PDB file of C-alpha atoms in Angstrom:
ATOM      1  CA  VAL A 882     -61.679  51.284 142.828  1.00 34.00           C
ATOM      2  CA  GLY A 883     -64.509  51.834 145.024  1.00 38.00           C
ATOM      3  CA  THR A 884     -65.567  49.372 146.897  1.00 40.00           C
ATOM      4  CA  SER A 885     -69.612  48.224 147.821  1.00 41.00           C
ATOM      5  CA  MET A 886     -69.407  49.728 151.948  1.00 45.00           C
ATOM      6  CA  LYS A 887     -71.697  52.319 152.346  1.00 56.00           C
ATOM      7  CA  TYR A 888     -69.597  54.006 154.397  1.00 53.00           C
ATOM      8  CA  GLN A 889     -65.942  54.358 152.921  1.00 63.00           C
ATOM      9  CA  GLY A 890     -62.033  56.695 154.182  1.00 68.00           C
ATOM     10  CA  CYS A 891     -60.526  57.183 151.272  1.00 74.00           C
ATOM     11  CA  GLU A 892     -63.517  57.144 148.790  1.00 78.00           C
ATOM     12  CA  ARG A 893     -64.714  60.078 150.435  1.00 77.00           C
ATOM     13  CA  LEU A 894     -61.347  61.948 150.420  1.00 77.00           C
ATOM     14  CA  ALA A 895     -60.959  60.795 146.352  1.00 83.00           C
ATOM     15  CA  TYR A 896     -65.105  62.611 145.841  1.00 85.00           C
ATOM     16  CA  GLU A 897     -63.679  65.931 148.121  1.00 82.00           C
ATOM     17  CA  TYR A 898     -60.790  66.283 145.973  1.00 84.00           C
ATOM     18  CA  ALA A 899     -62.802  65.646 143.052  1.00 90.00           C
ATOM     19  CA  GLU A 900     -65.258  68.074 143.671  1.00 89.00           C
ATOM     20  CA  SER A 901     -62.866  70.747 144.803  1.00 89.00           C
ATOM     21  CA  PHE A 902     -60.691  70.226 141.384  1.00 91.00           C
ATOM     22  CA  ALA A 903     -64.225  70.954 139.261  1.00 93.00           C
ATOM     23  CA  GLN A 904     -65.999  73.605 141.409  1.00 92.00           C
ATOM     24  CA  LEU A 905     -62.366  75.168 140.306  1.00 93.00           C
ATOM     25  CA  GLY A 906     -63.158  74.751 136.320  1.00 94.00           C
ATOM     26  CA  HIS A 907     -61.018  72.175 136.088  1.00 95.00           C
ATOM     27  CA  SER A 908     -62.353  68.791 133.643  1.00 94.00           C
ATOM     28  CA  VAL A 909     -61.903  66.012 136.150  1.00 95.00           C
ATOM     29  CA  ALA A 910     -62.352  62.430 135.829  1.00 94.00           C
ATOM     30  CA  MET A 911     -62.488  59.828 138.632  1.00 92.00           C
ATOM     31  CA  THR A 912     -62.698  55.659 139.023  1.00 89.00           C
ATOM     32  CA  ALA A 913     -65.588  54.249 140.655  1.00 87.00           C
ATOM     33  CA  CYS A 914     -67.001  50.845 141.016  1.00 82.00           C
ATOM     34  CA  SER A 915     -70.543  50.658 139.838  1.00 79.00           C
ATOM     35  CA  GLY A 916     -73.343  52.272 140.976  1.00 79.00           C
ATOM     36  CA  SER A 917     -71.238  55.359 142.444  1.00 84.00           C
ATOM     37  CA  LYS A 918     -72.613  58.630 142.268  1.00 85.00           C
ATOM     38  CA  PRO A 919     -69.254  61.150 141.586  1.00 89.00           C
ATOM     39  CA  PRO A 920     -69.935  64.865 142.121  1.00 90.00           C
ATOM     40  CA  ASP A 921     -71.757  67.291 139.782  1.00 91.00           C
ATOM     41  CA  GLY A 922     -69.867  67.639 136.944  1.00 93.00           C
ATOM     42  CA  VAL A 923     -67.418  64.986 137.542  1.00 94.00           C
ATOM     43  CA  GLU A 924     -67.054  61.835 134.908  1.00 94.00           C
ATOM     44  CA  LEU A 925     -67.655  58.442 136.524  1.00 92.00           C
ATOM     45  CA  ILE A 926     -65.096  56.114 134.777  1.00 91.00           C
ATOM     46  CA  GLU A 927     -67.379  52.820 136.194  1.00 89.00           C
ATOM     47  CA  VAL A 928     -64.865  49.585 137.292  1.00 87.00           C
ATOM     48  CA  GLU A 929     -64.486  46.952 139.135  1.00 82.00           C
ATOM     49  CA  GLN A 930     -65.449  46.235 142.391  1.00 76.00           C
ATOM     50  CA  GLY A 931     -62.949  45.283 145.162  1.00 71.00           C
ATOM     51  CA  GLY A 932     -59.634  45.606 145.700  1.00 70.00           C
ATOM     52  CA  ALA A 933     -56.188  44.921 143.997  1.00 73.00           C
ATOM     53  CA  GLU A 934     -57.202  41.646 142.056  1.00 77.00           C
ATOM     54  CA  ALA A 935     -59.920  43.909 140.675  1.00 80.00           C
ATOM     55  CA  GLU A 936     -57.869  46.794 139.390  1.00 80.00           C
ATOM     56  CA  VAL A 937     -55.760  44.688 137.889  1.00 80.00           C
ATOM     57  CA  LYS A 938     -59.182  43.555 136.113  1.00 83.00           C
ATOM     58  CA  SER A 939     -59.938  46.814 135.641  1.00 85.00           C
ATOM     59  CA  LEU A 940     -56.976  48.626 134.335  1.00 84.00           C
ATOM     60  CA  PRO A 941     -58.135  47.616 130.254  1.00 85.00           C
ATOM     61  CA  ALA A 942     -60.816  49.921 131.520  1.00 83.00           C
ATOM     62  CA  TYR A 943     -58.643  52.986 131.514  1.00 86.00           C
ATOM     63  CA  LYS A 944     -55.774  52.420 130.965  1.00 85.00           C
ATOM     64  CA  ASP A 945     -55.785  53.996 127.611  1.00 87.00           C
ATOM     65  CA  ARG A 946     -57.595  57.340 129.109  1.00 89.00           C
ATOM     66  CA  LEU A 947     -54.705  58.051 131.720  1.00 86.00           C
ATOM     67  CA  LYS A 948     -52.655  60.038 129.193  1.00 85.00           C
ATOM     68  CA  GLU A 949     -55.566  62.554 128.437  1.00 89.00           C
ATOM     69  CA  PHE A 950     -55.618  64.077 131.921  1.00 89.00           C
ATOM     70  CA  ASP A 951     -52.735  65.662 132.821  1.00 88.00           C
ATOM     71  CA  VAL A 952     -52.598  65.428 136.342  1.00 86.00           C
ATOM     72  CA  VAL A 953     -53.404  61.607 138.038  1.00 90.00           C
ATOM     73  CA  TYR A 954     -53.548  61.550 141.588  1.00 89.00           C
ATOM     74  CA  ASP A 955     -53.554  57.962 142.299  1.00 88.00           C
ATOM     75  CA  LEU A 956     -54.912  56.270 144.699  1.00 84.00           C
ATOM     76  CA  SER A 957     -54.489  52.669 143.923  1.00 81.00           C
ATOM     77  CA  HIS A 958     -53.240  49.322 145.693  1.00 78.00           C
ATOM     78  CA  LEU A 959     -51.220  49.040 142.340  1.00 78.00           C
ATOM     79  CA  HIS A 960     -50.044  52.621 141.262  1.00 82.00           C
ATOM     80  CA  ALA A 961     -52.105  51.921 137.608  1.00 78.00           C
ATOM     81  CA  ALA A 962     -50.735  55.226 135.716  1.00 81.00           C
ATOM     82  CA  ALA A 963     -47.409  55.543 137.153  1.00 80.00           C
ATOM     83  CA  GLN A 964     -47.434  51.516 136.291  1.00 77.00           C
ATOM     84  CA  GLN A 965     -48.840  53.138 132.363  1.00 77.00           C
ATOM     85  CA  GLY A 966     -46.234  55.298 132.638  1.00 79.00           C
ATOM     86  CA  VAL A 967     -48.128  58.666 133.284  1.00 80.00           C
ATOM     87  CA  PRO A 968     -46.936  61.217 135.809  1.00 80.00           C
ATOM     88  CA  ALA A 969     -49.042  60.484 138.119  1.00 86.00           C
ATOM     89  CA  ILE A 970     -48.975  61.581 142.433  1.00 89.00           C
ATOM     90  CA  SER A 971     -48.882  58.142 144.575  1.00 87.00           C
ATOM     91  CA  ILE A 972     -50.104  57.651 147.681  1.00 86.00           C
ATOM     92  CA  PHE A 973     -49.893  54.949 149.050  1.00 82.00           C
ATOM     93  CA  TRP A 974     -51.938  53.259 151.870  1.00 79.00           C
ATOM     94  CA  HIS A 975     -50.889  50.044 152.974  1.00 81.00           C
ATOM     95  CA  ASP A 976     -47.168  49.387 155.308  1.00 86.00           C
ATOM     96  CA  PRO A 977     -44.523  47.927 152.965  1.00 82.00           C
ATOM     97  CA  VAL A 978     -44.089  44.819 155.039  1.00 82.00           C
ATOM     98  CA  LEU A 979     -47.719  44.115 154.554  1.00 80.00           C
ATOM     99  CA  ALA A 980     -48.211  44.383 151.317  1.00 71.00           C
ATOM    100  CA  LEU A 981     -45.015  44.449 149.287  1.00 67.00           C
ATOM    101  CA  TYR A 982     -47.243  45.953 145.506  1.00 68.00           C
ATOM    102  CA  PRO A 983     -44.843  46.810 142.485  1.00 70.00           C
ATOM    103  CA  GLU A 984     -43.786  50.674 143.664  1.00 70.00           C
ATOM    104  CA  PRO A 985     -43.481  53.544 141.148  1.00 71.00           C
ATOM    105  CA  LYS A 986     -39.918  54.979 141.105  1.00 74.00           C
ATOM    106  CA  GLN A 987     -41.245  58.930 141.642  1.00 81.00           C
ATOM    107  CA  ASN A 988     -44.116  61.447 142.841  1.00 86.00           C
ATOM    108  CA  ILE A 989     -44.730  58.670 146.350  1.00 88.00           C
ATOM    109  CA  VAL A 990     -46.062  60.098 148.755  1.00 89.00           C
ATOM    110  CA  GLY A 991     -47.426  58.619 151.887  1.00 89.00           C
ATOM    111  CA  ILE A 992     -49.759  60.437 154.434  1.00 87.00           C
ATOM    112  CA  SER A 993     -47.938  59.965 158.035  1.00 91.00           C
ATOM    113  CA  GLN A 994     -44.214  60.061 159.200  1.00 93.00           C
ATOM    114  CA  TYR A 995     -44.579  56.560 159.896  1.00 94.00           C
ATOM    115  CA  ALA A 996     -44.949  55.857 156.301  1.00 92.00           C
ATOM    116  CA  VAL A 997     -41.812  57.501 154.735  1.00 92.00           C
ATOM    117  CA  ARG A 998     -40.020  55.591 156.886  1.00 93.00           C
ATOM    118  CA  GLN A 999     -41.071  52.053 155.823  1.00 91.00           C
ATOM    119  CA  PHE A1000     -41.429  53.009 152.318  1.00 90.00           C
ATOM    120  CA  GLN A1001     -37.942  53.892 152.697  1.00 91.00           C
ATOM    121  CA  ARG A1002     -36.845  51.135 154.603  1.00 90.00           C
ATOM    122  CA  TYR A1003     -38.289  48.922 152.492  1.00 87.00           C
ATOM    123  CA  TYR A1004     -37.610  49.818 149.422  1.00 86.00           C
ATOM    124  CA  LYS A1005     -34.255  52.080 149.358  1.00 87.00           C
ATOM    125  CA  GLN A1006     -36.051  55.169 148.018  1.00 86.00           C
ATOM    126  CA  PRO A1007     -37.476  58.104 149.462  1.00 89.00           C
ATOM    127  CA  ALA A1008     -41.584  59.135 150.143  1.00 90.00           C
ATOM    128  CA  LEU A1009     -42.805  63.255 150.341  1.00 89.00           C
ATOM    129  CA  HIS A1010     -44.473  64.047 153.487  1.00 89.00           C
ATOM    130  CA  LEU A1011     -48.203  64.773 152.946  1.00 81.00           C
ATOM    131  CA  ASP A1012     -48.373  67.059 155.782  1.00 75.00           C
ATOM    132  CA  ILE A1013     -52.508  68.549 155.170  1.00 68.00           C
ATOM    133  CA  ILE A1014     -55.545  66.207 153.726  1.00 65.00           C
ATOM    134  CA  GLU A1015     -58.055  68.543 153.360  1.00 65.00           C
ATOM    135  CA  VAL A1016     -62.035  67.621 154.207  1.00 66.00           C
ATOM    136  CA  ASP A1017     -65.442  68.750 154.969  1.00 65.00           C
ATOM    137  CA  ALA A1018     -65.020  69.190 158.075  1.00 64.00           C
ATOM    138  CA  LYS A1019     -68.781  70.396 157.937  1.00 73.00           C
ATOM    139  CA  LEU A1020     -69.702  66.753 158.297  1.00 76.00           C
ATOM    140  CA  TYR A1021     -67.730  65.399 160.746  1.00 81.00           C
ATOM    141  CA  CYS A1022     -68.543  68.428 164.037  1.00 86.00           C
ATOM    142  CA  PRO A1023     -68.839  67.567 167.174  1.00 88.00           C
ATOM    143  CA  SER A1024     -72.992  67.417 167.828  1.00 88.00           C
ATOM    144  CA  SER A1025     -74.975  68.663 170.253  1.00 89.00           C
ATOM    145  CA  GLU A1026     -76.731  66.022 171.561  1.00 90.00           C
ATOM    146  CA  PRO A1027     -75.248  64.752 174.244  1.00 92.00           C
ATOM    147  CA  VAL A1028     -72.688  62.016 174.541  1.00 94.00           C
ATOM    148  CA  THR A1029     -73.663  58.774 175.357  1.00 95.00           C
ATOM    149  CA  ASP A1030     -72.218  56.011 177.809  1.00 96.00           C
ATOM    150  CA  ARG A1031     -71.699  53.379 174.605  1.00 98.00           C
ATOM    151  CA  TYR A1032     -68.505  52.901 172.839  1.00 98.00           C
ATOM    152  CA  LEU A1033     -67.923  52.138 169.734  1.00 98.00           C
ATOM    153  CA  PHE A1034     -66.228  50.629 167.092  1.00 97.00           C
ATOM    154  CA  VAL A1035     -65.928  51.447 162.776  1.00 94.00           C
ATOM    155  CA  GLY A1036     -64.058  49.061 160.031  1.00 91.00           C
ATOM    156  CA  LYS A1037     -64.302  45.996 157.944  1.00 86.00           C
ATOM    157  CA  MET A1038     -65.311  43.126 158.759  1.00 87.00           C
ATOM    158  CA  SER A1039     -62.330  40.722 158.908  1.00 85.00           C
ATOM    159  CA  VAL A1040     -60.007  39.558 160.925  1.00 88.00           C
ATOM    160  CA  GLU A1041     -56.797  42.738 161.519  1.00 88.00           C
ATOM    161  CA  LYS A1042     -58.968  44.882 161.942  1.00 91.00           C
ATOM    162  CA  GLY A1043     -60.740  43.877 165.576  1.00 94.00           C
ATOM    163  CA  ALA A1044     -63.941  43.923 165.320  1.00 95.00           C
ATOM    164  CA  LEU A1045     -63.468  40.225 167.480  1.00 96.00           C
ATOM    165  CA  GLU A1046     -61.036  42.117 169.559  1.00 97.00           C
ATOM    166  CA  ALA A1047     -62.747  44.649 170.905  1.00 97.00           C
ATOM    167  CA  ILE A1048     -66.471  42.995 171.625  1.00 97.00           C
ATOM    168  CA  ARG A1049     -63.499  40.927 174.050  1.00 97.00           C
ATOM    169  CA  ILE A1050     -62.430  44.356 175.075  1.00 97.00           C
ATOM    170  CA  ALA A1051     -65.952  45.497 176.002  1.00 97.00           C
ATOM    171  CA  ARG A1052     -67.170  42.464 177.914  1.00 97.00           C
ATOM    172  CA  LYS A1053     -64.391  42.437 180.089  1.00 96.00           C
ATOM    173  CA  THR A1054     -64.442  46.270 180.318  1.00 96.00           C
ATOM    174  CA  GLY A1055     -68.130  45.678 180.739  1.00 96.00           C
ATOM    175  CA  VAL A1056     -69.198  48.487 178.287  1.00 97.00           C
ATOM    176  CA  GLU A1057     -71.866  48.832 176.153  1.00 98.00           C
ATOM    177  CA  LEU A1058     -70.892  48.699 172.188  1.00 98.00           C
ATOM    178  CA  ASP A1059     -71.539  49.592 168.596  1.00 98.00           C
ATOM    179  CA  VAL A1060     -70.071  47.443 165.690  1.00 97.00           C
ATOM    180  CA  VAL A1061     -70.526  48.137 162.793  1.00 95.00           C
ATOM    181  CA  GLY A1062     -68.693  47.141 159.852  1.00 88.00           C
ATOM    182  CA  GLY A1063     -69.387  45.736 156.237  1.00 77.00           C
ATOM    183  CA  LEU A1064     -67.774  43.595 153.265  1.00 68.00           C
ATOM    184  CA  ILE A1065     -66.329  44.255 149.868  1.00 56.00           C
ATOM    185  CA  ASP A1066     -68.992  42.520 147.776  1.00 54.00           C
ATOM    186  CA  GLY A1067     -67.672  38.837 146.772  1.00 52.00           C
ATOM    187  CA  GLU A1068     -65.974  38.414 150.482  1.00 54.00           C
ATOM    188  CA  ALA A1069     -66.350  35.360 152.373  1.00 56.00           C
ATOM    189  CA  ASN A1070     -68.946  36.967 155.490  1.00 73.00           C
ATOM    190  CA  ARG A1071     -68.035  34.180 157.701  1.00 83.00           C
ATOM    191  CA  TYR A1072     -65.976  36.610 160.100  1.00 85.00           C
ATOM    192  CA  SER A1073     -69.137  38.790 159.993  1.00 86.00           C
ATOM    193  CA  LYS A1074     -71.671  36.437 161.065  1.00 88.00           C
ATOM    194  CA  LEU A1075     -69.391  35.081 163.631  1.00 91.00           C
ATOM    195  CA  VAL A1076     -69.047  38.673 164.807  1.00 93.00           C
ATOM    196  CA  GLU A1077     -72.392  39.420 164.259  1.00 92.00           C
ATOM    197  CA  GLU A1078     -73.477  36.278 166.481  1.00 94.00           C
ATOM    198  CA  CYS A1079     -70.950  38.209 168.785  1.00 96.00           C
ATOM    199  CA  CYS A1080     -73.153  41.058 169.437  1.00 96.00           C
ATOM    200  CA  THR A1081     -75.248  40.276 171.887  1.00 96.00           C
ATOM    201  CA  GLY A1082     -76.856  42.038 175.540  1.00 95.00           C
ATOM    202  CA  ARG A1083     -75.219  45.119 175.639  1.00 96.00           C
ATOM    203  CA  ILE A1084     -73.520  45.354 172.101  1.00 98.00           C
ATOM    204  CA  LYS A1085     -75.050  45.503 169.984  1.00 97.00           C
ATOM    205  CA  PHE A1086     -74.127  44.916 165.480  1.00 96.00           C
ATOM    206  CA  TRP A1087     -75.088  47.760 163.207  1.00 94.00           C
ATOM    207  CA  GLY A1088     -73.224  46.134 159.701  1.00 90.00           C
ATOM    208  CA  ASN A1089     -72.773  48.424 156.630  1.00 86.00           C
ATOM    209  CA  VAL A1090     -74.392  51.832 157.464  1.00 88.00           C
ATOM    210  CA  THR A1091     -73.950  54.563 155.489  1.00 84.00           C
ATOM    211  CA  ASP A1092     -71.685  57.474 155.772  1.00 82.00           C
ATOM    212  CA  GLU A1093     -74.380  59.980 157.978  1.00 86.00           C
ATOM    213  CA  GLU A1094     -74.761  57.027 159.931  1.00 91.00           C
ATOM    214  CA  LYS A1095     -72.005  56.146 161.139  1.00 91.00           C
ATOM    215  CA  ILE A1096     -70.907  59.981 161.923  1.00 91.00           C
ATOM    216  CA  LYS A1097     -73.363  60.217 164.142  1.00 94.00           C
ATOM    217  CA  LEU A1098     -73.007  56.957 165.852  1.00 96.00           C
ATOM    218  CA  MET A1099     -69.633  59.030 166.472  1.00 95.00           C
ATOM    219  CA  GLN A1100     -70.773  62.109 167.145  1.00 95.00           C
ATOM    220  CA  THR A1101     -72.473  60.262 170.624  1.00 96.00           C
ATOM    221  CA  ALA A1102     -69.940  57.804 171.217  1.00 97.00           C
ATOM    222  CA  LYS A1103     -68.274  57.459 174.318  1.00 97.00           C
ATOM    223  CA  ALA A1104     -64.683  56.910 172.415  1.00 97.00           C
ATOM    224  CA  ILE A1105     -63.921  54.324 169.479  1.00 97.00           C
ATOM    225  CA  ILE A1106     -62.084  51.353 170.324  1.00 97.00           C
ATOM    226  CA  TYR A1107     -60.072  50.376 167.475  1.00 96.00           C
ATOM    227  CA  PRO A1108     -57.988  47.226 168.179  1.00 95.00           C
ATOM    228  CA  VAL A1109     -56.380  46.943 165.504  1.00 93.00           C
ATOM    229  CA  GLY A1110     -53.890  43.814 164.677  1.00 89.00           C
ATOM    230  CA  GLN A1111     -51.520  45.208 161.953  1.00 89.00           C
ATOM    231  CA  LEU A1112     -49.379  47.922 161.343  1.00 89.00           C
ATOM    232  CA  GLU A1113     -51.397  50.939 159.610  1.00 89.00           C
ATOM    233  CA  ILE A1114     -50.333  53.794 157.950  1.00 89.00           C
ATOM    234  CA  HIS A1115     -52.184  56.136 158.714  1.00 89.00           C
ATOM    235  CA  SER A1116     -55.979  55.607 160.152  1.00 89.00           C
ATOM    236  CA  HIS A1117     -59.375  57.563 158.277  1.00 85.00           C
ATOM    237  CA  LYS A1118     -61.940  56.381 160.755  1.00 88.00           C
ATOM    238  CA  SER A1119     -59.539  57.891 164.360  1.00 91.00           C
ATOM    239  CA  VAL A1120     -58.866  60.862 161.641  1.00 88.00           C
ATOM    240  CA  GLU A1121     -62.993  61.040 161.542  1.00 89.00           C
ATOM    241  CA  ALA A1122     -64.378  60.528 165.383  1.00 92.00           C
ATOM    242  CA  MET A1123     -61.358  62.950 166.579  1.00 91.00           C
ATOM    243  CA  LEU A1124     -63.064  65.610 163.999  1.00 89.00           C
ATOM    244  CA  CYS A1125     -66.875  64.960 165.175  1.00 92.00           C
ATOM    245  CA  GLY A1126     -64.922  65.356 169.280  1.00 92.00           C
ATOM    246  CA  CYS A1127     -64.555  60.834 169.695  1.00 94.00           C
ATOM    247  CA  PRO A1128     -61.593  60.174 171.283  1.00 94.00           C
ATOM    248  CA  VAL A1129     -59.940  57.025 169.919  1.00 95.00           C
ATOM    249  CA  ILE A1130     -58.786  53.999 171.732  1.00 95.00           C
ATOM    250  CA  THR A1131     -55.825  51.808 170.378  1.00 94.00           C
ATOM    251  CA  TRP A1132     -53.015  50.503 169.786  1.00 91.00           C
ATOM    252  CA  ASP A1133     -49.620  52.349 170.353  1.00 90.00           C
ATOM    253  CA  CYS A1134     -48.702  50.970 167.064  1.00 90.00           C
ATOM    254  CA  GLY A1135     -47.680  51.515 163.033  1.00 92.00           C
ATOM    255  CA  ALA A1136     -48.550  55.508 162.571  1.00 93.00           C
ATOM    256  CA  LEU A1137     -51.514  55.114 165.611  1.00 93.00           C
ATOM    257  CA  ARG A1138     -50.221  57.613 168.053  1.00 91.00           C
ATOM    258  CA  GLU A1139     -48.564  59.831 165.418  1.00 91.00           C
ATOM    259  CA  VAL A1140     -52.330  60.223 163.591  1.00 89.00           C
ATOM    260  CA  ILE A1141     -54.091  60.680 166.717  1.00 89.00           C
ATOM    261  CA  GLY A1142     -51.615  62.325 169.204  1.00 81.00           C
ATOM    262  CA  THR A1143     -53.454  64.030 171.991  1.00 55.00           C
ATOM    263  CA  GLY A1144     -56.921  62.982 170.837  1.00 50.00           C
ATOM    264  CA  GLY A1145     -57.099  59.813 172.153  1.00 50.00           C
ATOM    265  CA  ALA A1146     -55.289  57.008 174.115  1.00 50.00           C
ATOM    266  CA  ALA A1147     -52.005  54.324 173.204  1.00 47.00           C
TER     267      ALA A1147
END
């Protein structure tokens, strides 16, 4: 299930997987919110926008079709395919300590070693580790434009992603900061408005931007400041930033040290 924010992590990954399989001659379909543009030759099954609740509402739109496919690559929070008894590769995206969703019993994949350990700890069953995630590196290569003195925050406008903490750090250290982030349609915008109000002087609020705008900011930022307020089992934005040649400054928590390696500071 996609969202209405213009820039994405999981959605970009799903798009590239679907595009690659279609180019290899496979028949491919993908679920995404209304208005999404799938790759050429890929069928779009429109579903509700939003997170786990939207997934529940959307399931009737495609659950009867799941058995049509030889392989289901399931990126949903609720692992809809496996819950319907359809063989699927189920990727989980949130630390089990935060999101105790019902988990299938086979073909479980974590995208960090930390994720695999947490899955074993909380669900008492093993998970596979996805060693490689392929993306179109041409999108993220470092730019020929000079790096500026401005730092960057990228994330959903919600408390756990740490936009206000990034602003506090920028003010305390006296650095310039660009704040990028959006909301899923229908979610409360009080936090976003508060973040925007706090973006004054050397701190600029960009709000919801496109993938291309986000990448350009990453290519020219001095570093990303990512003071996330929850355990994370991966970080798409950190990987995207490093592909753009942009260092990542974050807390040493969850999988972040594993993800950024020597490409950032924890």
